[in-house]
Amino acid sequence: MEPVDHKRAVNEMDFFAGDRSSSRHVKIETEHPGLLQEQAEDVNTGLNLLTTNGAASEKSSQNLKEKQRVNQLADARSELERVNAENQRLKLTLNQVNNNYFALQMHLVSLMQRQRNRIAENSEANNTEIDRPMEDKTHGESIVAMQFMDLGQAAKAEKDEISESSSRDQSAELSGSPGNTIVESMERRENNSTTTPEGLPQPPGWLPNKAPKLNSTSKDNEQAQQTMAMIRKARVSVRARSEASMISDGCQWRKYGQKMAKGNPCPRAYYRCTMATGCPVRKQVQRCAEDTTILVTTYEGNHNHPLPPAAMAMASTTSAAASTLLSGSMPSADGIMNSNLVPKGTMLPGSPSLVTLSASAPFPTVTLDLTHNPNQRPLNQLHPISPHWPHNLSSLPPHLLGHPIYNQSKLVGTVLSSQGNISELPGHLPQNQMQGHPVADTAATVAAITADPNFTAALVSAISSIIGNSHRDNGGANSNSTTSRNTGDNNT
DNA sequence: CGACTTTGACCTGCGC
DNA sequence: GCGCAGGTCAAAGTCG
């Protein structure tokens, strides 16, 4: 907190050395001539401490002490305001980092799996029968993931991973469609040089035309086309506990249908994105049959328009999950956390605590399970990637940790909109950059932030206040989510 | 009056 | 071909 102390010293200097007292004095003289005498006397007594006038000296001494107390009070108030402002900035930063951390984490999982695949390929060259049990075990539901890996790009992707990440960052920053989650992320992975020069949002149907530009055979192209068709149908399902009929993800949705699904007494609602005309993104919302407090939201498609900051968190979260799915990084449908390939406890508390993949459905689906309380996780899963995170955040109350989406989208959105000037934030991203680039592209920023011990220290000090304030915010948002007109489906 | 929800009808894919 | 289930459409109703 060295910078803070330094800043405080500067503020105090400014507070006392500024023209506040002089200007106020002049103001008093001009606007309240009747007080001029007393003010002048105050000033004079303060400057003539050696006067021998007993009564006047005692009075002036009292006035001096009173003025000192007033100054101290004003100083304390100023300090309090400054700390509050600092607190607000830290809260915003925390949520941003929380979100970006998850995206980075998903990217890391992808990289680790790529590394492992490369090792497996090498070992398989020496011993063709190694790792067969794994393939057999995951044969059914990992087939989709393996198909993605069969695009002939796996080796290239491994080779170019580092440079690809940077170029992807740049292209994504140019993109005006940050919410293009599933397909776009995969498209960048598959063909990172096809971003439009202008960086304009692509129309919904732009993908199939440019998908397989690979130097492969026609058979490969056909397979790639089939794969891309499947990619377009890939879905991201989010399970979260919510009393509202729909979780708040920052987008505008319009309900266009409702059906009773088999095996579930709760109806399934169908929504489409109405933030832009022709946006192909749709989502299904249904309560879990086993636990009606769990809301299952399934997203499908990619936005063809920029998203508001409030929607960025969800978009980036689902995008990260989807990109991981579509990159074929997961060897098993049992999920990331069940895989031995992933370090236990790499999931950030407050981020989705369980990610599962399923190809048993007609389309590959990645499910982010936000309903698990991280505090209930086994201790052997609490070995974090970053030593700064765990014991602080794992102590957060379950209602917070159970709703990272809310925290990330709603809270960040509201803070962003209310804060006004996010450029003052440490480690901030320009707002347009945030809109233009949601996912792993901010990983470098996150890494820089989390690597900063000063930030970590500030983060620790900010968490306690976040708990309380987030609790307040939660209540307010819940009240906002319910309107007199409907049951709270609207979330803008 | 426009935007939105509701809800029954319709379409499509799939299994038998 | 038939029935079922999932998904979508569109007219009617609702609300501000």
Coordinates of C-alpha atoms (C1' of nucleotides) in Angstrom, one line a residue:
Chain A
M1 CA 0.0 0.0 0.0
E2 CA 3.0 2.3 -0.5
P3 CA 1.4 4.2 -3.3
V4 CA -1.7 4.7 -1.3
D5 CA 0.2 6.2 1.6
H6 CA 2.1 8.4 -0.8
K7 CA -1.1 9.5 -2.4
R8 CA -2.6 10.2 0.9
A9 CA 0.3 12.4 1.8
V10 CA -0.1 14.3 -1.4
N11 CA -3.8 14.7 -0.8
E12 CA -3.2 16.0 2.7
M13 CA -0.7 18.4 1.3
D14 CA -3.1 19.5 -1.2
F15 CA -5.8 19.8 1.3
F16 CA -4.0 22.1 3.5
A17 CA -1.8 23.9 1.1
G18 CA -4.6 24.6 -1.3
D19 CA -6.4 27.8 -1.6
R20 CA -9.4 26.5 0.3
S21 CA -8.9 28.5 3.4
S22 CA -7.9 31.6 1.7
S23 CA -10.7 31.5 -0.8
R24 CA -13.2 30.7 1.9
H25 CA -11.9 33.6 4.0
V26 CA -12.4 35.9 1.1
K27 CA -15.8 34.6 0.6
I28 CA -16.7 35.1 4.2
E29 CA -15.4 38.6 4.0
T30 CA -17.5 39.5 0.9
E31 CA -20.7 37.6 1.7
H32 CA -20.8 37.9 5.5
P33 CA -19.4 41.3 6.4
G34 CA -20.8 40.9 9.9
L35 CA -18.5 38.0 10.5
L36 CA -15.5 39.8 9.3
Q37 CA -14.5 41.0 12.7
E38 CA -14.7 37.6 14.3
Q39 CA -12.8 35.9 11.4
A40 CA -10.2 38.5 11.5
E41 CA -9.9 38.1 15.2
D42 CA -9.5 34.4 14.8
V43 CA -6.8 34.8 12.3
N44 CA -5.0 37.4 14.4
T45 CA -5.2 35.4 17.5
G46 CA -3.9 32.4 15.7
L47 CA -0.9 34.3 14.6
N48 CA -0.2 36.1 17.8
L49 CA 0.3 33.3 20.3
L50 CA 2.7 35.3 22.4
T51 CA 0.3 38.1 23.3
T52 CA 0.1 38.7 26.9
N53 CA -3.7 39.5 27.0
G54 CA -4.9 36.7 29.3
A55 CA -8.6 36.4 28.5
A56 CA -8.1 37.0 24.8
S57 CA -5.2 34.6 24.8
E58 CA -7.3 31.8 26.4
K59 CA -10.2 32.4 24.1
S60 CA -7.9 32.4 21.1
S61 CA -6.3 29.2 22.3
Q62 CA -9.6 27.5 22.5
N63 CA -10.6 28.7 19.1
L64 CA -7.3 27.5 17.8
K65 CA -7.9 24.0 19.2
E66 CA -11.4 24.0 17.8
K67 CA -10.1 25.0 14.4
Q68 CA -7.6 22.2 14.6
R69 CA -10.3 19.8 15.4
V70 CA -12.4 21.0 12.5
N71 CA -9.4 20.6 10.3
Q72 CA -8.8 17.2 11.6
L73 CA -12.4 16.3 11.0
A74 CA -12.3 17.7 7.5
D75 CA -9.1 15.8 7.0
A76 CA -10.7 12.6 8.2
R77 CA -13.7 13.1 5.9
S78 CA -11.4 13.7 3.0
E79 CA -9.5 10.6 3.8
L80 CA -12.7 8.6 4.1
E81 CA -13.9 9.8 0.7
R82 CA -10.6 9.0 -0.8
V83 CA -10.6 5.5 0.7
N84 CA -14.1 5.0 -0.5
A85 CA -13.2 5.9 -4.0
E86 CA -10.2 3.6 -3.8
N87 CA -12.4 0.9 -2.6
Q88 CA -14.8 1.4 -5.5
R89 CA -11.9 1.1 -7.9
L90 CA -10.6 -2.0 -6.3
K91 CA -14.1 -3.6 -6.3
L92 CA -14.3 -3.0 -10.0
T93 CA -10.9 -4.3 -10.6
L94 CA -11.6 -7.4 -8.6
N95 CA -14.6 -8.3 -10.6
Q96 CA -12.8 -7.7 -13.8
V97 CA -9.9 -9.8 -12.7
N98 CA -12.2 -12.5 -11.5
N99 CA -13.8 -12.7 -14.9
N100 CA -10.6 -12.5 -16.8
Y101 CA -9.0 -15.1 -14.5
F102 CA -11.5 -17.6 -15.5
A103 CA -11.0 -16.9 -19.2
L104 CA -7.3 -17.2 -18.7
Q105 CA -7.7 -20.4 -16.8
M106 CA -9.8 -22.0 -19.5
H107 CA -7.1 -21.0 -22.0
L108 CA -4.5 -22.6 -19.8
V109 CA -6.5 -25.8 -19.7
S110 CA -6.5 -25.8 -23.4
L111 CA -2.8 -25.2 -23.6
M112 CA -2.1 -28.0 -21.1
Q113 CA -4.2 -30.4 -23.1
R114 CA -2.4 -29.5 -26.3
Q115 CA 0.9 -30.1 -24.6
R116 CA -0.3 -33.4 -23.4
N117 CA -1.6 -34.4 -26.8
R118 CA 1.8 -33.6 -28.2
I119 CA 3.5 -35.8 -25.6
A120 CA 1.0 -38.5 -26.3
E121 CA 1.6 -38.4 -30.0
N122 CA 5.3 -38.7 -29.5
S123 CA 4.9 -41.6 -27.1
E124 CA 2.4 -43.2 -29.4
A125 CA 4.9 -43.0 -32.2
N126 CA 7.1 -45.2 -30.0
N127 CA 4.5 -47.3 -28.6
T128 CA 1.3 -47.4 -30.6
E129 CA -0.8 -49.0 -27.9
I130 CA -0.1 -46.5 -25.2
D131 CA -3.1 -44.5 -23.9
R132 CA -5.6 -46.8 -25.4
P133 CA -7.5 -47.1 -22.2
M134 CA -8.1 -43.4 -22.2
E135 CA -9.5 -43.4 -25.7
D136 CA -11.7 -46.4 -24.9
K137 CA -13.0 -44.8 -21.8
T138 CA -13.9 -41.5 -23.4
H139 CA -14.8 -42.9 -26.7
G140 CA -18.5 -42.0 -26.6
E141 CA -18.6 -38.5 -25.6
S142 CA -15.1 -37.3 -26.5
I143 CA -15.6 -38.1 -30.1
V144 CA -16.7 -34.6 -30.9
A145 CA -13.7 -33.1 -29.3
M146 CA -11.5 -35.5 -31.2
Q147 CA -13.2 -34.5 -34.4
F148 CA -12.2 -30.9 -33.7
M149 CA -8.7 -32.1 -33.2
D150 CA -8.9 -33.9 -36.5
L151 CA -9.0 -30.8 -38.5
G152 CA -5.4 -31.2 -39.2
Q153 CA -4.6 -28.1 -37.3
A154 CA -3.7 -29.5 -34.0
A155 CA 0.0 -29.6 -34.7
K156 CA -0.1 -26.2 -36.3
A157 CA -2.1 -24.8 -33.5
E158 CA 0.5 -26.2 -31.0
K159 CA 3.3 -24.7 -33.0
D160 CA 1.7 -21.3 -33.4
E161 CA 0.0 -21.2 -30.1
I162 CA 2.0 -18.3 -28.6
S163 CA 1.9 -16.1 -31.7
E164 CA -1.6 -17.1 -32.3
S165 CA -2.7 -15.8 -28.9
S166 CA -1.2 -12.5 -29.6
S167 CA -2.6 -12.2 -33.0
R168 CA -5.9 -13.3 -31.8
D169 CA -5.8 -10.7 -29.2
Q170 CA -5.2 -8.1 -31.8
S171 CA -7.8 -9.3 -34.2
A172 CA -10.3 -9.5 -31.4
E173 CA -9.6 -6.0 -30.3
L174 CA -10.4 -4.9 -33.8
S175 CA -13.6 -6.9 -33.8
G176 CA -16.7 -5.0 -33.1
S177 CA -18.5 -8.1 -32.1
P178 CA -17.1 -9.1 -28.8
G179 CA -20.0 -11.3 -27.9
N180 CA -19.4 -13.7 -30.7
T181 CA -18.7 -16.5 -28.5
I182 CA -18.6 -20.0 -29.7
V183 CA -18.1 -19.9 -33.3
E184 CA -15.9 -16.9 -33.5
S185 CA -13.5 -18.1 -30.9
M186 CA -13.2 -21.3 -32.7
E187 CA -12.9 -19.6 -36.0
R188 CA -10.0 -17.5 -34.8
R189 CA -8.4 -20.7 -33.6
E190 CA -9.0 -22.4 -36.9
N191 CA -8.2 -19.5 -39.2
N192 CA -6.8 -16.6 -37.4
S193 CA -5.9 -14.6 -40.4
T194 CA -9.4 -14.2 -41.7
T195 CA -10.5 -11.3 -39.6
T196 CA -11.9 -8.6 -41.8
P197 CA -9.6 -5.8 -42.4
E198 CA -12.1 -3.4 -41.0
G199 CA -12.7 -5.5 -38.0
L200 CA -16.4 -5.1 -38.4
P201 CA -18.9 -7.5 -37.0
Q202 CA -19.5 -10.3 -39.2
P203 CA -23.0 -11.2 -40.3
P204 CA -24.4 -14.3 -38.7
G205 CA -23.9 -16.5 -41.8
W206 CA -20.4 -15.6 -42.6
L207 CA -18.7 -18.6 -41.1
P208 CA -19.4 -21.5 -43.3
N209 CA -18.2 -19.7 -46.4
K210 CA -14.7 -19.2 -45.1
A211 CA -14.3 -22.1 -42.7
P212 CA -12.1 -24.7 -44.3
K213 CA -9.4 -22.7 -46.0
L214 CA -6.9 -25.4 -45.1
N215 CA -4.3 -26.9 -47.3
S216 CA -6.0 -30.3 -47.1
T217 CA -7.7 -32.7 -49.3
S218 CA -11.3 -32.4 -50.3
K219 CA -12.2 -35.1 -47.9
D220 CA -10.6 -33.1 -45.1
N221 CA -12.6 -30.1 -46.3
E222 CA -15.8 -32.0 -46.2
Q223 CA -15.0 -33.2 -42.7
A224 CA -14.0 -29.7 -41.7
Q225 CA -17.3 -28.4 -43.1
Q226 CA -19.2 -30.9 -41.1
T227 CA -17.2 -30.0 -38.1
M228 CA -17.8 -26.3 -38.6
A229 CA -21.5 -27.0 -38.9
M230 CA -21.4 -28.7 -35.6
I231 CA -19.4 -25.9 -34.2
R232 CA -22.1 -23.5 -35.1
K233 CA -24.5 -25.7 -33.1
A234 CA -22.3 -25.9 -30.1
R235 CA -23.9 -24.7 -26.9
V236 CA -22.9 -23.4 -23.6
S237 CA -25.1 -24.3 -20.7
V238 CA -24.9 -22.4 -17.4
R239 CA -26.3 -23.8 -14.2
A240 CA -26.9 -21.3 -11.5
R241 CA -29.0 -20.9 -8.5
S242 CA -31.5 -18.1 -9.0
E243 CA -34.9 -17.2 -7.7
A244 CA -35.6 -15.1 -10.8
S245 CA -37.0 -16.8 -13.9
M246 CA -33.9 -15.8 -15.8
I247 CA -30.4 -14.9 -14.8
S248 CA -29.2 -11.5 -15.6
D249 CA -26.5 -11.6 -18.3
G250 CA -26.7 -8.1 -19.6
C251 CA -28.3 -8.9 -22.9
Q252 CA -31.8 -8.1 -24.0
W253 CA -33.9 -11.1 -24.6
R254 CA -37.4 -11.6 -26.0
K255 CA -39.3 -14.7 -25.2
Y256 CA -40.7 -16.4 -28.3
G257 CA -41.9 -19.7 -27.0
Q258 CA -42.4 -22.0 -24.1
K259 CA -42.7 -25.7 -24.0
M260 CA -43.1 -28.4 -21.5
A261 CA -40.1 -30.6 -21.8
K262 CA -40.3 -34.3 -21.2
G263 CA -39.2 -35.4 -17.7
N264 CA -39.3 -32.0 -16.2
P265 CA -42.4 -30.4 -14.6
C266 CA -40.9 -27.0 -15.2
P267 CA -41.5 -25.4 -18.6
R268 CA -38.7 -24.5 -20.9
A269 CA -38.6 -21.0 -22.1
Y270 CA -37.1 -19.9 -25.4
Y271 CA -35.5 -16.5 -25.8
R272 CA -33.8 -14.7 -28.6
C273 CA -31.5 -11.8 -28.4
T274 CA -33.1 -8.5 -29.3
M275 CA -30.1 -6.2 -28.9
A276 CA -29.7 -6.2 -32.7
T277 CA -32.0 -7.1 -35.5
G278 CA -31.2 -10.5 -36.8
C279 CA -29.0 -11.5 -33.9
P280 CA -29.0 -15.3 -34.1
V281 CA -28.3 -15.9 -30.5
R282 CA -30.9 -17.8 -28.6
K283 CA -31.1 -19.3 -25.2
Q284 CA -33.2 -21.7 -23.4
V285 CA -34.1 -21.3 -19.8
Q286 CA -35.4 -24.1 -17.7
R287 CA -35.4 -25.0 -14.0
C288 CA -33.7 -28.2 -12.9
A289 CA -36.2 -30.9 -12.2
E290 CA -34.3 -32.2 -9.2
D291 CA -33.7 -28.8 -7.7
T292 CA -36.0 -26.1 -8.9
T293 CA -33.7 -23.4 -7.4
I294 CA -31.2 -24.2 -10.1
L295 CA -31.7 -22.4 -13.3
V296 CA -30.2 -23.9 -16.4
T297 CA -29.6 -21.5 -19.2
T298 CA -28.3 -22.8 -22.5
Y299 CA -26.8 -20.3 -25.0
E300 CA -26.6 -21.0 -28.7
G301 CA -25.1 -19.0 -31.5
N302 CA -23.0 -15.9 -31.6
H303 CA -23.9 -12.3 -31.3
N304 CA -23.6 -10.2 -34.4
H305 CA -23.3 -6.9 -32.5
P306 CA -21.3 -5.3 -29.8
L307 CA -22.3 -6.2 -26.3
P308 CA -22.6 -3.8 -23.3
P309 CA -20.0 -4.2 -20.6
A310 CA -22.6 -5.8 -18.4
A311 CA -23.0 -8.6 -20.9
M312 CA -19.3 -9.0 -21.5
A313 CA -18.7 -11.1 -18.5
M314 CA -21.1 -13.8 -19.5
A315 CA -20.0 -13.6 -23.1
S316 CA -16.4 -14.1 -22.1
T317 CA -17.2 -16.8 -19.7
T318 CA -19.3 -18.8 -22.1
S319 CA -16.8 -18.0 -24.9
A320 CA -13.9 -19.3 -22.9
A321 CA -15.8 -22.4 -22.0
A322 CA -17.0 -22.9 -25.6
S323 CA -13.6 -22.3 -27.0
T324 CA -12.2 -24.9 -24.7
L325 CA -14.8 -27.3 -25.8
L326 CA -14.3 -26.6 -29.5
S327 CA -10.6 -26.7 -29.3
G328 CA -10.9 -30.3 -28.5
S329 CA -8.9 -29.7 -25.4
M330 CA -10.9 -32.0 -23.2
P331 CA -10.2 -35.6 -23.4
S332 CA -13.2 -36.7 -21.4
A333 CA -16.8 -35.7 -21.0
D334 CA -16.3 -36.2 -17.4
G335 CA -15.2 -32.6 -17.4
I336 CA -12.2 -30.5 -16.7
M337 CA -12.1 -30.8 -13.0
N338 CA -12.4 -34.6 -13.2
S339 CA -9.5 -34.8 -15.5
N340 CA -6.1 -35.7 -14.2
L341 CA -4.7 -33.4 -16.7
V342 CA -5.8 -30.3 -14.9
P343 CA -4.2 -29.3 -11.6
K344 CA -6.7 -29.7 -8.9
G345 CA -8.1 -26.5 -7.6
T346 CA -7.3 -24.4 -10.6
M347 CA -10.8 -23.2 -10.7
L348 CA -11.0 -19.8 -9.2
P349 CA -13.4 -19.6 -6.3
G350 CA -16.2 -17.6 -7.5
S351 CA -15.8 -18.8 -11.0
P352 CA -17.7 -21.8 -12.3
S353 CA -16.8 -24.6 -10.1
L354 CA -17.5 -27.4 -12.5
V355 CA -17.3 -27.6 -16.2
T356 CA -18.6 -30.6 -18.0
L357 CA -18.8 -31.5 -21.6
S358 CA -21.3 -33.6 -23.4
A359 CA -21.5 -34.8 -26.9
S360 CA -24.4 -37.1 -26.1
A361 CA -26.7 -34.3 -26.9
P362 CA -27.3 -33.5 -30.6
F363 CA -24.8 -30.7 -30.3
P364 CA -21.6 -30.5 -28.3
T365 CA -22.4 -28.7 -25.1
V366 CA -20.3 -27.3 -22.4
T367 CA -21.9 -26.9 -19.0
L368 CA -20.7 -24.4 -16.5
D369 CA -22.0 -25.5 -13.1
L370 CA -22.2 -22.5 -10.9
T371 CA -24.3 -24.1 -8.2
H372 CA -21.5 -25.7 -6.3
N373 CA -20.3 -24.1 -3.2
P374 CA -16.5 -23.9 -3.4
N375 CA -16.3 -24.1 0.4
Q376 CA -17.6 -27.6 0.1
R377 CA -14.9 -28.7 -2.2
P378 CA -12.3 -31.1 -0.9
L379 CA -9.2 -29.6 0.5
N380 CA -7.1 -31.3 -2.0
Q381 CA -8.7 -29.2 -4.7
L382 CA -7.8 -26.0 -3.1
H383 CA -4.4 -25.6 -4.5
P384 CA -4.6 -22.5 -6.6
I385 CA -2.6 -21.5 -9.5
S386 CA -2.1 -18.1 -7.9
P387 CA -1.1 -18.1 -4.2
H388 CA -3.0 -14.8 -3.9
W389 CA -6.4 -16.0 -4.5
P390 CA -7.5 -18.9 -2.4
H391 CA -7.9 -18.3 1.2
N392 CA -9.2 -14.8 0.6
L393 CA -11.9 -15.6 -1.9
S394 CA -12.8 -19.0 -0.7
S395 CA -14.0 -17.3 2.4
L396 CA -16.6 -15.5 0.5
P397 CA -20.1 -16.3 1.4
P398 CA -21.8 -19.0 -0.7
H399 CA -24.4 -16.7 -2.1
L400 CA -21.6 -14.7 -3.7
L401 CA -19.6 -17.6 -4.9
G402 CA -22.6 -19.4 -6.2
H403 CA -23.4 -16.5 -8.6
P404 CA -20.3 -15.4 -10.3
I405 CA -22.3 -14.5 -13.3
Y406 CA -24.2 -12.1 -11.4
N407 CA -21.1 -10.7 -9.8
Q408 CA -19.3 -10.4 -13.1
S409 CA -22.0 -9.1 -15.3
K410 CA -24.4 -7.3 -13.2
L411 CA -22.0 -5.9 -10.7
V412 CA -19.3 -5.0 -13.1
G413 CA -21.9 -3.6 -15.4
T414 CA -23.4 -1.4 -12.8
V415 CA -20.0 -0.3 -11.5
L416 CA -18.8 0.5 -14.9
S417 CA -21.9 2.5 -15.7
S418 CA -21.8 4.3 -12.5
Q419 CA -18.1 4.8 -12.2
G420 CA -18.0 6.6 -15.4
N421 CA -14.3 6.9 -15.7
I422 CA -12.8 3.5 -15.7
S423 CA -9.6 4.8 -17.1
E424 CA -8.6 5.7 -13.6
L425 CA -8.5 2.1 -12.7
P426 CA -5.2 0.4 -12.1
G427 CA -4.6 -2.2 -14.8
H428 CA -7.7 -1.0 -16.5
L429 CA -8.7 -1.7 -20.1
P430 CA -10.2 1.0 -22.2
Q431 CA -13.9 0.4 -22.5
N432 CA -13.8 -0.1 -26.2
Q433 CA -11.1 -2.6 -25.7
M434 CA -13.1 -4.4 -23.2
Q435 CA -16.0 -4.5 -25.6
G436 CA -13.9 -5.6 -28.4
H437 CA -12.1 -8.3 -26.6
P438 CA -13.6 -10.3 -24.0
V439 CA -11.9 -13.6 -23.5
A440 CA -8.4 -14.7 -23.2
D441 CA -7.1 -11.6 -24.8
T442 CA -7.1 -9.8 -21.6
A443 CA -5.0 -12.6 -20.1
A444 CA -1.8 -10.6 -20.4
T445 CA -3.5 -7.8 -18.4
V446 CA -4.7 -10.2 -15.9
A447 CA -1.3 -11.8 -15.5
A448 CA 0.3 -8.4 -15.1
I449 CA -2.3 -7.4 -12.5
T450 CA -2.1 -10.6 -10.5
A451 CA 1.6 -10.6 -10.6
D452 CA 1.7 -7.3 -9.0
P453 CA 2.1 -7.7 -5.2
N454 CA 0.7 -4.3 -4.6
F455 CA -2.4 -5.2 -6.4
T456 CA -2.6 -8.4 -4.4
A457 CA -2.3 -6.5 -1.2
A458 CA -4.9 -4.0 -2.3
L459 CA -7.1 -6.9 -3.4
V460 CA -7.0 -8.5 0.0
S461 CA -8.0 -5.2 1.7
A462 CA -10.8 -4.7 -0.8
I463 CA -12.4 -8.1 -0.4
S464 CA -14.0 -7.5 2.9
S465 CA -15.8 -4.5 1.7
I466 CA -16.8 -6.3 -1.5
I467 CA -18.5 -8.9 0.5
G468 CA -20.7 -6.5 2.3
N469 CA -21.3 -4.3 -0.7
S470 CA -21.9 -7.1 -3.0
H471 CA -24.5 -8.4 -0.7
R472 CA -26.2 -5.1 -0.8
D473 CA -25.9 -5.0 -4.6
N474 CA -27.3 -8.5 -4.8
G475 CA -30.4 -7.4 -3.0
G476 CA -30.9 -4.4 -5.1
A477 CA -30.5 -6.3 -8.3
N478 CA -32.9 -8.9 -7.2
S479 CA -35.4 -6.3 -6.7
N480 CA -34.7 -4.9 -10.0
S481 CA -35.1 -8.2 -11.7
T482 CA -38.7 -8.3 -10.8
T483 CA -41.1 -6.0 -12.4
S484 CA -44.7 -5.4 -12.0
R485 CA -45.2 -6.6 -15.5
N486 CA -43.6 -9.9 -15.6
T487 CA -41.7 -12.3 -13.4
G488 CA -38.3 -10.7 -13.9
D489 CA -37.4 -12.0 -17.3
N490 CA -36.2 -8.7 -18.5
N491 CA -32.7 -7.9 -17.9
T492 CA -31.1 -5.1 -19.7
Chain B
dC1 C1' -49.4 2.3 -30.0
dG2 C1' -45.3 -0.3 -29.7
dA3 C1' -43.0 -3.8 -27.3
dC4 C1' -43.5 -7.8 -25.0
dT5 C1' -45.6 -12.2 -23.2
dT6 C1' -48.6 -16.0 -23.7
dT7 C1' -50.1 -20.1 -25.8
dG8 C1' -51.9 -23.1 -29.2
dA9 C1' -50.7 -24.6 -33.8
dC10 C1' -47.3 -25.9 -36.8
dC11 C1' -42.9 -27.8 -38.5
dT12 C1' -39.1 -30.9 -38.2
dG13 C1' -36.3 -34.8 -36.8
dC14 C1' -36.0 -39.2 -34.9
dG15 C1' -37.2 -43.8 -33.4
dC16 C1' -40.2 -47.7 -33.9
Chain C
dG1 C1' -46.3 -44.1 -41.8
dC2 C1' -47.1 -42.9 -37.2
dG3 C1' -46.3 -40.9 -32.8
dC4 C1' -43.4 -38.3 -29.9
dA5 C1' -40.6 -34.5 -28.5
dG6 C1' -38.1 -30.4 -29.4
dG7 C1' -38.3 -26.1 -31.5
dT8 C1' -40.5 -22.2 -33.8
dC9 C1' -44.3 -19.3 -35.4
dA10 C1' -47.8 -16.1 -35.0
dA11 C1' -52.2 -14.3 -33.4
dA12 C1' -54.2 -12.6 -29.2
dG13 C1' -53.6 -10.5 -25.0
dT14 C1' -51.2 -7.4 -21.7
dC15 C1' -48.7 -3.4 -20.2
dG16 C1' -46.7 1.1 -19.9

